[in-house]
Amino acid sequence: MAYLETDAQLEAVRQFTKERMADDETGHGFDHIQRVVNNVKLLLARETGANQLVTISAAYLHDVTDDKLVEDVTAATNELKSFLTNTGFDDDQIDEIVFVIENMSFSKSLNGGTPKALPIEGQLVQDADRLDAIGAIGIARAIYFGGHFGEKIYDPEIAPREVMTKADYRDLSNETIINHFYEKLLKLKDRMNTKAAKEIAAGRQQTMLQFLDDFKAEWQGTK
Ligand code: ADP
Ligand code: NI
């Protein structure tokens, strides 16, 4: 793939992101970003019609203004816009990147709000982000996140929550790592936007289902 004319811009975007994500310990570190970028390049090779510079930039930047990571979202967004202007992005590209990163996250779809329709570039980044939450990597991230926030591994007495608001989703007081699979991770496969992502997600779903089967059998001592 030839990204030549935009290489310098993408390198600047990579650096900008790396400086801001380095310290995160909740599964949103730069390693997550790099995997999302890799995923989105894989999807770009299989889905035509998207602007590559906007898509890959939005993949890098999708978490840098998130309220999980920054205290002041407006200030972080303004800083991002100035950076993009100084890096040679035009106003339409900047508006699209900011729109995508403000509207693609899972929590935006909670609280019953109707999510805004994403352009193809945003659909690809959303798929790439969701792919990084499932499969073998998804299992590792859920355990890492759950350990960091003191969740139990599993408790057969605690049922997975059916419908969740954003506040419920962030309330980890009665949460278990295994329940997170039923509350979110197993549902992501049906929420992929693109055909390419649906195909990859199907394989990763099997990995998670096998893990949950084995986990429960080992828990009960039947395996
Ligand atoms: P995003 O909106 O970027 O997907 P989240 O904060 O929802 O971010 O999730 C970050 C990572 O942590 C994901 O891999 C997700 O599956 C995992 N995670 C989120 N909530 C929980 C939870 N309650 N228990 C275990 N893992 C979780
Ligand atoms: Ni992400």
mmCIF file of C-alpha atoms and ligand atoms in Angstrom:
data_model
loop_
_atom_site.group_PDB
_atom_site.id
_atom_site.type_symbol
_atom_site.label_atom_id
_atom_site.label_comp_id
_atom_site.label_asym_id
_atom_site.label_seq_id
_atom_site.Cartn_x
_atom_site.Cartn_y
_atom_site.Cartn_z
ATOM 1 C CA MET A 1 0.000 0.000 0.000
ATOM 2 C CA ALA A 2 1.303 3.446 -0.864
ATOM 3 C CA TYR A 3 0.792 6.033 1.858
ATOM 4 C CA LEU A 4 3.759 8.052 0.533
ATOM 5 C CA GLU A 5 2.197 11.482 0.100
ATOM 6 C CA THR A 6 0.779 11.328 3.611
ATOM 7 C CA ASP A 7 3.622 9.548 5.392
ATOM 8 C CA ALA A 8 4.950 12.654 7.123
ATOM 9 C CA GLN A 9 1.476 13.625 8.350
ATOM 10 C CA LEU A 10 0.798 10.142 9.681
ATOM 11 C CA GLU A 11 4.153 10.050 11.438
ATOM 12 C CA ALA A 12 3.304 13.353 13.153
ATOM 13 C CA VAL A 13 -0.108 11.989 14.165
ATOM 14 C CA ARG A 14 1.563 8.836 15.530
ATOM 15 C CA GLN A 15 3.963 10.918 17.644
ATOM 16 C CA PHE A 16 1.189 13.207 18.908
ATOM 17 C CA THR A 17 -0.837 10.180 20.004
ATOM 18 C CA LYS A 18 2.100 8.352 21.549
ATOM 19 C CA GLU A 19 2.933 11.295 23.812
ATOM 20 C CA ARG A 20 -0.642 11.380 25.087
ATOM 21 C CA MET A 21 -1.373 7.679 25.557
ATOM 22 C CA ALA A 22 1.848 6.427 27.115
ATOM 23 C CA ASP A 23 0.759 6.328 30.763
ATOM 24 C CA ASP A 24 -2.626 4.671 30.444
ATOM 25 C CA GLU A 25 -3.124 1.438 32.412
ATOM 26 C CA THR A 26 -6.744 0.665 31.607
ATOM 27 C CA GLY A 27 -6.382 -0.940 28.203
ATOM 28 C CA HIS A 28 -6.190 2.304 26.260
ATOM 29 C CA GLY A 29 -2.418 2.523 26.024
ATOM 30 C CA PHE A 30 -0.502 3.086 22.820
ATOM 31 C CA ASP A 31 -0.348 -0.675 22.235
ATOM 32 C CA HIS A 32 -4.166 -0.589 21.797
ATOM 33 C CA ILE A 33 -3.827 2.314 19.366
ATOM 34 C CA GLN A 34 -1.191 0.524 17.307
ATOM 35 C CA ARG A 35 -3.409 -2.575 17.040
ATOM 36 C CA VAL A 36 -6.411 -0.470 15.990
ATOM 37 C CA VAL A 37 -4.263 1.148 13.280
ATOM 38 C CA ASN A 38 -3.128 -2.290 12.109
ATOM 39 C CA ASN A 39 -6.742 -3.510 12.083
ATOM 40 C CA VAL A 40 -7.922 -0.490 10.124
ATOM 41 C CA LYS A 41 -5.226 -0.979 7.477
ATOM 42 C CA LEU A 42 -6.381 -4.580 7.105
ATOM 43 C CA LEU A 43 -9.980 -3.372 6.659
ATOM 44 C CA LEU A 44 -8.934 -0.596 4.227
ATOM 45 C CA ALA A 45 -7.344 -3.219 2.012
ATOM 46 C CA ARG A 46 -10.688 -5.021 1.790
ATOM 47 C CA GLU A 47 -13.240 -2.193 1.766
ATOM 48 C CA THR A 48 -12.966 0.446 -0.956
ATOM 49 C CA GLY A 49 -14.142 4.047 -0.941
ATOM 50 C CA ALA A 50 -12.625 5.403 2.264
ATOM 51 C CA ASN A 51 -10.089 8.227 2.482
ATOM 52 C CA GLN A 52 -6.966 6.541 3.827
ATOM 53 C CA LEU A 53 -5.372 9.581 5.483
ATOM 54 C CA VAL A 54 -8.552 10.465 7.390
ATOM 55 C CA THR A 55 -9.204 6.843 8.347
ATOM 56 C CA ILE A 56 -5.731 6.060 9.642
ATOM 57 C CA SER A 57 -5.447 9.424 11.419
ATOM 58 C CA ALA A 58 -8.794 8.898 13.152
ATOM 59 C CA ALA A 59 -7.653 5.408 14.174
ATOM 60 C CA TYR A 60 -4.581 6.887 15.855
ATOM 61 C CA LEU A 61 -6.520 9.726 17.473
ATOM 62 C CA HIS A 62 -9.733 7.951 18.488
ATOM 63 C CA ASP A 63 -9.002 7.952 22.231
ATOM 64 C CA VAL A 64 -6.984 11.170 22.747
ATOM 65 C CA THR A 65 -9.976 13.342 23.694
ATOM 66 C CA ASP A 66 -11.858 10.652 25.636
ATOM 67 C CA ASP A 67 -13.131 11.646 29.083
ATOM 68 C CA LYS A 68 -11.490 8.487 30.449
ATOM 69 C CA LEU A 69 -8.096 9.939 29.586
ATOM 70 C CA VAL A 70 -8.380 13.718 29.752
ATOM 71 C CA GLU A 71 -9.939 15.978 32.350
ATOM 72 C CA ASP A 72 -11.024 18.698 29.957
ATOM 73 C CA VAL A 73 -12.480 17.268 26.742
ATOM 74 C CA THR A 74 -13.041 20.692 25.126
ATOM 75 C CA ALA A 75 -9.454 21.769 25.749
ATOM 76 C CA ALA A 76 -8.134 18.445 24.435
ATOM 77 C CA THR A 77 -10.282 18.786 21.302
ATOM 78 C CA ASN A 78 -9.057 22.328 20.664
ATOM 79 C CA GLU A 79 -5.464 21.208 21.103
ATOM 80 C CA LEU A 80 -6.076 18.372 18.645
ATOM 81 C CA LYS A 81 -7.572 20.748 16.066
ATOM 82 C CA SER A 82 -4.595 23.123 16.240
ATOM 83 C CA PHE A 83 -2.207 20.222 15.919
ATOM 84 C CA LEU A 84 -4.019 18.944 12.794
ATOM 85 C CA THR A 85 -4.071 22.412 11.226
ATOM 86 C CA ASN A 86 -0.335 22.767 11.832
ATOM 87 C CA THR A 87 0.222 19.329 10.316
ATOM 88 C CA GLY A 88 -1.377 20.274 6.995
ATOM 89 C CA PHE A 89 -4.876 18.793 7.352
ATOM 90 C CA ASP A 90 -7.608 20.895 5.731
ATOM 91 C CA ASP A 91 -10.763 22.012 7.545
ATOM 92 C CA ASP A 92 -12.983 19.290 6.051
ATOM 93 C CA GLN A 93 -10.548 16.584 7.091
ATOM 94 C CA ILE A 94 -10.277 18.025 10.604
ATOM 95 C CA ASP A 95 -14.068 18.278 10.974
ATOM 96 C CA GLU A 96 -14.464 14.687 9.852
ATOM 97 C CA ILE A 97 -11.763 13.323 12.174
ATOM 98 C CA VAL A 98 -13.230 15.169 15.170
ATOM 99 C CA PHE A 99 -16.781 14.050 14.283
ATOM 100 C CA VAL A 100 -15.648 10.431 14.033
ATOM 101 C CA ILE A 101 -13.789 10.328 17.318
ATOM 102 C CA GLU A 102 -16.624 12.098 19.146
ATOM 103 C CA ASN A 103 -19.295 9.719 17.872
ATOM 104 C CA MET A 104 -17.787 6.254 17.562
ATOM 105 C CA SER A 105 -17.428 4.984 21.130
ATOM 106 C CA PHE A 106 -19.488 2.229 22.719
ATOM 107 C CA SER A 107 -20.627 4.427 25.578
ATOM 108 C CA LYS A 108 -22.168 6.878 23.060
ATOM 109 C CA SER A 109 -24.613 4.140 22.103
ATOM 110 C CA LEU A 110 -25.731 3.678 25.719
ATOM 111 C CA ASN A 111 -28.349 5.854 27.462
ATOM 112 C CA GLY A 112 -30.822 5.075 24.681
ATOM 113 C CA GLY A 113 -29.518 7.845 22.457
ATOM 114 C CA THR A 114 -29.588 7.225 18.715
ATOM 115 C CA PRO A 115 -25.959 7.217 17.590
ATOM 116 C CA LYS A 116 -25.174 9.553 14.708
ATOM 117 C CA ALA A 117 -24.458 7.867 11.380
ATOM 118 C CA LEU A 118 -20.743 7.607 10.752
ATOM 119 C CA PRO A 119 -19.072 8.164 7.363
ATOM 120 C CA ILE A 120 -17.293 5.101 5.943
ATOM 121 C CA GLU A 121 -14.002 6.274 7.491
ATOM 122 C CA GLY A 122 -15.640 6.306 10.934
ATOM 123 C CA GLN A 123 -17.308 2.950 10.363
ATOM 124 C CA LEU A 124 -13.920 1.410 9.638
ATOM 125 C CA VAL A 125 -12.283 2.918 12.735
ATOM 126 C CA GLN A 126 -15.222 1.825 14.893
ATOM 127 C CA ASP A 127 -14.927 -1.705 13.513
ATOM 128 C CA ALA A 128 -11.154 -1.720 14.059
ATOM 129 C CA ASP A 129 -11.608 -0.542 17.668
ATOM 130 C CA ARG A 130 -14.280 -3.166 18.315
ATOM 131 C CA LEU A 131 -12.125 -5.915 16.810
ATOM 132 C CA ASP A 132 -9.475 -5.068 19.397
ATOM 133 C CA ALA A 133 -12.008 -5.706 22.186
ATOM 134 C CA ILE A 134 -12.804 -9.284 21.107
ATOM 135 C CA GLY A 135 -10.962 -12.553 20.434
ATOM 136 C CA ALA A 136 -7.748 -13.454 22.228
ATOM 137 C CA ILE A 137 -6.743 -9.809 22.662
ATOM 138 C CA GLY A 138 -10.229 -9.034 23.964
ATOM 139 C CA ILE A 139 -9.907 -11.757 26.605
ATOM 140 C CA ALA A 140 -6.538 -10.386 27.737
ATOM 141 C CA ARG A 141 -7.836 -6.791 27.844
ATOM 142 C CA ALA A 142 -10.927 -7.716 29.865
ATOM 143 C CA ILE A 143 -8.816 -9.529 32.458
ATOM 144 C CA TYR A 144 -6.297 -6.674 32.589
ATOM 145 C CA PHE A 145 -9.066 -4.064 32.983
ATOM 146 C CA GLY A 146 -10.958 -6.143 35.556
ATOM 147 C CA GLY A 147 -7.810 -6.714 37.631
ATOM 148 C CA HIS A 148 -6.923 -3.020 37.545
ATOM 149 C CA PHE A 149 -10.373 -2.075 38.882
ATOM 150 C CA GLY A 150 -10.656 -4.901 41.419
ATOM 151 C CA GLU A 151 -13.406 -6.895 39.717
ATOM 152 C CA LYS A 152 -13.990 -10.509 40.689
ATOM 153 C CA ILE A 153 -13.039 -13.004 38.007
ATOM 154 C CA TYR A 154 -16.433 -14.710 38.174
ATOM 155 C CA ASP A 155 -19.374 -15.184 40.529
ATOM 156 C CA PRO A 156 -22.185 -17.551 39.493
ATOM 157 C CA GLU A 157 -24.518 -15.650 41.883
ATOM 158 C CA ILE A 158 -24.178 -12.383 39.974
ATOM 159 C CA ALA A 159 -26.179 -12.310 36.732
ATOM 160 C CA PRO A 160 -24.948 -10.268 33.763
ATOM 161 C CA ARG A 161 -26.795 -6.968 33.439
ATOM 162 C CA GLU A 162 -29.289 -6.852 30.551
ATOM 163 C CA VAL A 163 -29.797 -3.207 29.707
ATOM 164 C CA MET A 164 -27.223 -0.688 30.720
ATOM 165 C CA THR A 165 -26.994 3.063 30.910
ATOM 166 C CA LYS A 166 -23.605 4.739 30.645
ATOM 167 C CA ALA A 167 -23.535 5.115 34.438
ATOM 168 C CA ASP A 168 -24.255 1.373 34.903
ATOM 169 C CA TYR A 169 -21.525 0.521 32.433
ATOM 170 C CA ARG A 170 -18.989 2.514 34.452
ATOM 171 C CA ASP A 171 -20.256 1.161 37.805
ATOM 172 C CA LEU A 172 -17.889 -1.702 38.542
ATOM 173 C CA SER A 173 -18.963 -2.379 42.137
ATOM 174 C CA ASN A 174 -20.807 -5.620 41.331
ATOM 175 C CA GLU A 175 -19.081 -6.425 38.068
ATOM 176 C CA THR A 176 -17.205 -9.601 37.140
ATOM 177 C CA ILE A 177 -14.794 -10.153 34.286
ATOM 178 C CA ILE A 178 -16.840 -13.053 32.916
ATOM 179 C CA ASN A 179 -20.057 -10.977 32.976
ATOM 180 C CA HIS A 180 -18.392 -8.327 30.828
ATOM 181 C CA PHE A 181 -18.332 -10.855 27.985
ATOM 182 C CA TYR A 182 -22.130 -11.258 28.125
ATOM 183 C CA GLU A 183 -22.793 -7.556 28.692
ATOM 184 C CA LYS A 184 -20.627 -6.307 25.862
ATOM 185 C CA LEU A 185 -17.984 -8.421 24.154
ATOM 186 C CA LEU A 186 -20.177 -11.201 22.702
ATOM 187 C CA LYS A 187 -22.532 -8.543 21.269
ATOM 188 C CA LEU A 188 -19.893 -6.709 19.266
ATOM 189 C CA LYS A 189 -19.847 -9.221 16.392
ATOM 190 C CA ASP A 190 -23.363 -8.172 15.332
ATOM 191 C CA ARG A 191 -22.512 -4.492 15.561
ATOM 192 C CA MET A 192 -19.720 -4.489 12.986
ATOM 193 C CA ASN A 193 -20.395 -2.077 10.128
ATOM 194 C CA THR A 194 -18.393 -3.640 7.311
ATOM 195 C CA LYS A 195 -18.333 -7.080 5.704
ATOM 196 C CA ALA A 196 -14.587 -7.417 6.228
ATOM 197 C CA ALA A 197 -14.919 -6.772 9.962
ATOM 198 C CA LYS A 198 -17.882 -9.152 10.266
ATOM 199 C CA GLU A 199 -15.767 -11.942 8.813
ATOM 200 C CA ILE A 200 -12.866 -11.332 11.191
ATOM 201 C CA ALA A 201 -15.257 -10.977 14.145
ATOM 202 C CA ALA A 202 -16.844 -14.372 13.452
ATOM 203 C CA GLY A 203 -13.526 -16.114 14.092
ATOM 204 C CA ARG A 204 -12.813 -14.073 17.210
ATOM 205 C CA GLN A 205 -16.298 -14.885 18.548
ATOM 206 C CA GLN A 206 -15.437 -18.586 18.428
ATOM 207 C CA THR A 207 -12.256 -17.914 20.424
ATOM 208 C CA MET A 208 -14.280 -16.187 23.162
ATOM 209 C CA LEU A 209 -17.045 -18.804 23.221
ATOM 210 C CA GLN A 210 -14.470 -21.590 23.513
ATOM 211 C CA PHE A 211 -12.766 -19.712 26.351
ATOM 212 C CA LEU A 212 -16.066 -19.236 28.231
ATOM 213 C CA ASP A 213 -16.997 -22.898 27.760
ATOM 214 C CA ASP A 214 -13.631 -24.072 29.049
ATOM 215 C CA PHE A 215 -13.714 -21.558 31.896
ATOM 216 C CA LYS A 216 -17.087 -22.743 33.176
ATOM 217 C CA ALA A 217 -16.221 -26.420 32.826
ATOM 218 C CA GLU A 218 -12.979 -25.895 34.752
ATOM 219 C CA TRP A 219 -14.810 -23.766 37.365
ATOM 220 C CA GLN A 220 -17.307 -26.561 37.968
ATOM 221 C CA GLY A 221 -14.629 -29.221 37.878
ATOM 222 C CA THR A 222 -16.220 -31.034 34.982
ATOM 223 C CA LYS A 223 -13.209 -30.787 32.735
HETATM 224 P P1 ADP B 1 -13.960 1.633 24.574
HETATM 225 O O1 ADP B 1 -15.169 2.513 24.656
HETATM 226 O O2 ADP B 1 -12.744 2.299 24.035
HETATM 227 O O3 ADP B 1 -14.207 0.275 23.987
HETATM 228 P P2 ADP B 1 -13.958 0.691 27.315
HETATM 229 O O4 ADP B 1 -13.466 1.511 28.443
HETATM 230 O O5 ADP B 1 -15.381 0.335 27.244
HETATM 231 O O6 ADP B 1 -13.473 1.422 26.034
HETATM 232 O O7 ADP B 1 -13.108 -0.641 27.289
HETATM 233 C C1 ADP B 1 -11.715 -0.695 27.312
HETATM 234 C C2 ADP B 1 -11.289 -2.142 27.437
HETATM 235 O O8 ADP B 1 -11.626 -2.596 28.744
HETATM 236 C C3 ADP B 1 -12.037 -3.065 26.475
HETATM 237 O O9 ADP B 1 -11.195 -4.109 26.067
HETATM 238 C C4 ADP B 1 -13.187 -3.560 27.307
HETATM 239 O O10 ADP B 1 -13.668 -4.821 26.905
HETATM 240 C C5 ADP B 1 -12.572 -3.642 28.678
HETATM 241 N N1 ADP B 1 -13.590 -3.412 29.701
HETATM 242 C C6 ADP B 1 -14.473 -2.375 29.792
HETATM 243 N N2 ADP B 1 -15.295 -2.519 30.843
HETATM 244 C C7 ADP B 1 -14.927 -3.684 31.439
HETATM 245 C C8 ADP B 1 -15.384 -4.407 32.574
HETATM 246 N N3 ADP B 1 -16.384 -3.974 33.333
HETATM 247 N N4 ADP B 1 -14.752 -5.557 32.904
HETATM 248 C C9 ADP B 1 -13.729 -6.025 32.156
HETATM 249 N N5 ADP B 1 -13.245 -5.397 31.076
HETATM 250 C C10 ADP B 1 -13.836 -4.249 30.710
HETATM 251 NI NI NI B 2 -10.137 2.372 21.502
#
